[in-house]
mmCIF file of C-alpha atoms in Angstrom:
data_model
loop_
_atom_site.group_PDB
_atom_site.id
_atom_site.type_symbol
_atom_site.label_atom_id
_atom_site.label_comp_id
_atom_site.label_asym_id
_atom_site.label_seq_id
_atom_site.Cartn_x
_atom_site.Cartn_y
_atom_site.Cartn_z
ATOM 1 C CA MET R 1 247.528 -4.330 67.170
ATOM 2 C CA GLU R 2 245.449 -0.906 67.018
ATOM 3 C CA PHE R 3 243.044 0.470 64.646
ATOM 4 C CA LYS R 4 241.995 4.479 64.910
ATOM 5 C CA VAL R 5 238.452 5.033 64.374
ATOM 6 C CA ALA R 6 237.982 9.044 63.887
ATOM 7 C CA ASN R 7 234.056 9.030 63.553
ATOM 8 C CA PRO R 8 230.959 6.201 63.556
ATOM 9 C CA GLU R 9 231.453 6.094 59.505
ATOM 10 C CA GLY R 10 234.823 4.415 60.395
ATOM 11 C CA LEU R 11 233.453 1.489 62.454
ATOM 12 C CA ALA R 12 232.833 -0.662 59.254
ATOM 13 C CA ASP R 13 236.873 -0.520 58.463
ATOM 14 C CA ALA R 14 237.612 -1.503 62.311
ATOM 15 C CA ALA R 15 235.097 -4.324 61.951
ATOM 16 C CA LYS R 16 237.028 -5.526 58.813
ATOM 17 C CA TRP R 17 239.977 -5.479 60.395
ATOM 18 C CA LEU R 18 239.281 -6.944 64.024
ATOM 19 C CA ILE R 19 237.341 -10.153 62.137
ATOM 20 C CA ASP R 20 240.816 -10.357 59.600
ATOM 21 C CA GLN R 21 243.140 -9.908 62.314
ATOM 22 C CA ALA R 22 241.457 -12.132 64.992
ATOM 23 C CA GLY R 23 242.113 -15.337 63.014
ATOM 24 C CA ASN R 24 239.986 -18.055 63.677
ATOM 25 C CA LYS R 25 239.184 -16.657 66.996
ATOM 26 C CA ARG R 26 235.603 -17.080 67.752
ATOM 27 C CA VAL R 27 234.965 -15.746 71.312
ATOM 28 C CA PHE R 28 235.703 -11.837 71.849
ATOM 29 C CA VAL R 29 235.258 -9.674 75.341
ATOM 30 C CA PHE R 30 234.777 -5.778 74.603
ATOM 31 C CA GLN R 31 236.505 -3.912 77.642
ATOM 32 C CA ALA R 32 235.809 -0.298 77.590
ATOM 33 C CA PRO R 33 233.756 2.415 79.660
ATOM 34 C CA MET R 34 230.292 3.053 79.919
ATOM 35 C CA GLY R 35 229.188 4.857 76.690
ATOM 36 C CA ALA R 36 232.495 3.931 74.772
ATOM 37 C CA GLY R 37 230.922 2.000 72.014
ATOM 38 C CA LYS R 38 230.571 -1.344 72.499
ATOM 39 C CA THR R 39 227.246 -2.036 71.285
ATOM 40 C CA THR R 40 227.448 0.137 68.312
ATOM 41 C CA PHE R 41 231.133 -1.740 67.171
ATOM 42 C CA ILE R 42 229.545 -5.224 67.929
ATOM 43 C CA LYS R 43 226.886 -3.742 65.693
ATOM 44 C CA ALA R 44 229.252 -3.287 63.239
ATOM 45 C CA ILE R 45 231.408 -6.578 63.516
ATOM 46 C CA CYS R 46 227.229 -8.167 62.832
ATOM 47 C CA GLU R 47 227.023 -5.790 60.073
ATOM 48 C CA HIS R 48 230.294 -7.169 58.493
ATOM 49 C CA LEU R 49 229.689 -10.546 58.921
ATOM 50 C CA GLN R 50 226.188 -10.493 57.296
ATOM 51 C CA VAL R 51 223.646 -10.679 60.173
ATOM 52 C CA GLU R 52 220.056 -11.084 58.741
ATOM 53 C CA ASP R 53 218.648 -9.997 61.853
ATOM 54 C CA SER R 54 218.351 -6.618 63.548
ATOM 55 C CA THR R 55 221.030 -6.085 66.242
ATOM 56 C CA SER R 56 220.573 -4.502 69.505
ATOM 57 C CA SER R 57 221.852 -4.450 73.105
ATOM 58 C CA PRO R 58 221.013 -7.416 74.831
ATOM 59 C CA THR R 59 221.126 -5.537 78.483
ATOM 60 C CA PHE R 60 217.792 -7.155 79.371
ATOM 61 C CA SER R 61 217.931 -10.490 78.075
ATOM 62 C CA ILE R 62 221.513 -10.762 78.686
ATOM 63 C CA VAL R 63 222.208 -12.473 75.220
ATOM 64 C CA ASN R 64 220.988 -12.051 71.897
ATOM 65 C CA GLU R 65 221.020 -14.788 68.749
ATOM 66 C CA TYR R 66 221.559 -13.536 65.180
ATOM 67 C CA ARG R 67 221.591 -15.466 61.895
ATOM 68 C CA SER R 68 224.278 -15.008 59.543
ATOM 69 C CA GLU R 69 226.055 -17.024 56.917
ATOM 70 C CA HIS R 70 228.671 -17.948 59.325
ATOM 71 C CA GLY R 71 226.168 -19.627 61.279
ATOM 72 C CA PRO R 72 224.711 -18.044 64.649
ATOM 73 C CA ILE R 73 226.111 -15.189 66.208
ATOM 74 C CA TYR R 74 225.729 -14.900 70.178
ATOM 75 C CA HIS R 75 225.854 -11.431 71.787
ATOM 76 C CA PHE R 76 226.068 -11.162 75.486
ATOM 77 C CA ASP R 77 225.768 -8.184 77.790
ATOM 78 C CA PHE R 78 226.684 -9.222 81.188
ATOM 79 C CA TYR R 79 226.140 -5.698 82.727
ATOM 80 C CA ARG R 80 223.189 -6.367 85.053
ATOM 81 C CA LEU R 81 224.824 -9.977 86.253
ATOM 82 C CA LYS R 82 224.794 -9.851 89.772
ATOM 83 C CA GLN R 83 227.025 -13.126 90.189
ATOM 84 C CA GLU R 84 228.310 -15.782 88.058
ATOM 85 C CA GLN R 85 225.972 -17.851 88.529
ATOM 86 C CA GLU R 86 223.593 -16.239 86.847
ATOM 87 C CA ALA R 87 225.846 -17.055 83.828
ATOM 88 C CA PHE R 88 225.515 -20.693 84.724
ATOM 89 C CA ASP R 89 222.230 -20.636 84.948
ATOM 90 C CA LEU R 90 222.177 -19.362 81.201
ATOM 91 C CA GLY R 91 224.352 -22.242 79.922
ATOM 92 C CA TYR R 92 227.352 -19.810 79.101
ATOM 93 C CA GLU R 93 229.525 -23.149 77.947
ATOM 94 C CA GLU R 94 227.092 -23.980 75.013
ATOM 95 C CA TYR R 95 227.586 -20.682 73.513
ATOM 96 C CA PHE R 96 231.239 -20.051 74.206
ATOM 97 C CA TYR R 97 232.398 -23.402 73.317
ATOM 98 C CA SER R 98 230.106 -24.096 70.138
ATOM 99 C CA GLY R 99 233.061 -22.807 67.724
ATOM 100 C CA ASP R 100 230.225 -19.522 66.766
ATOM 101 C CA TYR R 101 230.936 -15.970 67.289
ATOM 102 C CA CYS R 102 230.394 -14.823 70.469
ATOM 103 C CA PHE R 103 230.643 -11.311 71.603
ATOM 104 C CA ILE R 104 230.869 -10.393 75.244
ATOM 105 C CA GLU R 105 230.225 -7.098 77.136
ATOM 106 C CA TRP R 106 231.102 -6.715 80.609
ATOM 107 C CA PRO R 107 233.328 -9.653 80.692
ATOM 108 C CA GLU R 108 234.796 -8.490 84.173
ATOM 109 C CA LYS R 109 231.229 -9.540 85.604
ATOM 110 C CA ILE R 110 232.183 -12.948 84.817
ATOM 111 C CA PRO R 111 236.297 -13.197 85.179
ATOM 112 C CA ASN R 112 236.250 -16.983 85.967
ATOM 113 C CA LEU R 113 234.084 -18.183 83.034
ATOM 114 C CA ILE R 114 236.140 -16.377 80.140
ATOM 115 C CA PRO R 115 237.694 -19.062 77.728
ATOM 116 C CA GLU R 116 241.397 -18.585 78.118
ATOM 117 C CA ASP R 117 241.669 -18.294 74.158
ATOM 118 C CA ALA R 118 239.346 -15.627 73.580
ATOM 119 C CA ALA R 119 240.323 -12.176 71.830
ATOM 120 C CA LEU R 120 240.561 -9.211 74.189
ATOM 121 C CA VAL R 121 239.039 -5.917 72.540
ATOM 122 C CA LYS R 122 239.883 -2.705 74.419
ATOM 123 C CA ILE R 123 237.998 0.699 72.960
ATOM 124 C CA GLU R 124 239.650 3.640 74.444
ATOM 125 C CA VAL R 125 238.072 7.075 73.817
ATOM 126 C CA SER R 126 240.355 9.747 73.142
ATOM 127 C CA ASP R 127 239.686 13.545 73.861
ATOM 128 C CA ASP R 128 238.771 14.130 70.560
ATOM 129 C CA GLN R 129 236.064 11.566 70.771
ATOM 130 C CA SER R 130 237.547 9.493 68.347
ATOM 131 C CA ARG R 131 238.441 5.728 69.457
ATOM 132 C CA THR R 132 241.352 3.248 69.683
ATOM 133 C CA ILE R 133 240.323 -0.314 69.413
ATOM 134 C CA ILE R 134 243.110 -2.828 70.556
ATOM 135 C CA LEU R 135 243.119 -6.281 69.909
ATOM 136 C CA LYS R 136 244.968 -8.637 72.250
#
């Protein structure tokens, strides 16, 4: 399934589409090149889920927790991980298998730890700088 986003204003519609299409999925892995807008899209998803907190990239903290009427929402950025063991040290299982929303940037850093039923979200950047969101 795909959703075209022509400009940043279209991210709110893309966020609604993604959550609606994903059904009961709670773990989402985002694959896209650096600068494609993973964090910006996750911020739009959090706004759609009515997150009460300010959202930002968890690049240095690895995980940010946000509050919403849907329960806690966890946003991971594994870019800085050097090995999967660091995710174990973080206690990733408690998050990924909690039933709460988990949005994961740079899942390729922890390929053996991603739940089998996680939703894969790819962001492709077109020559005109529009984005295609692909949900698998």
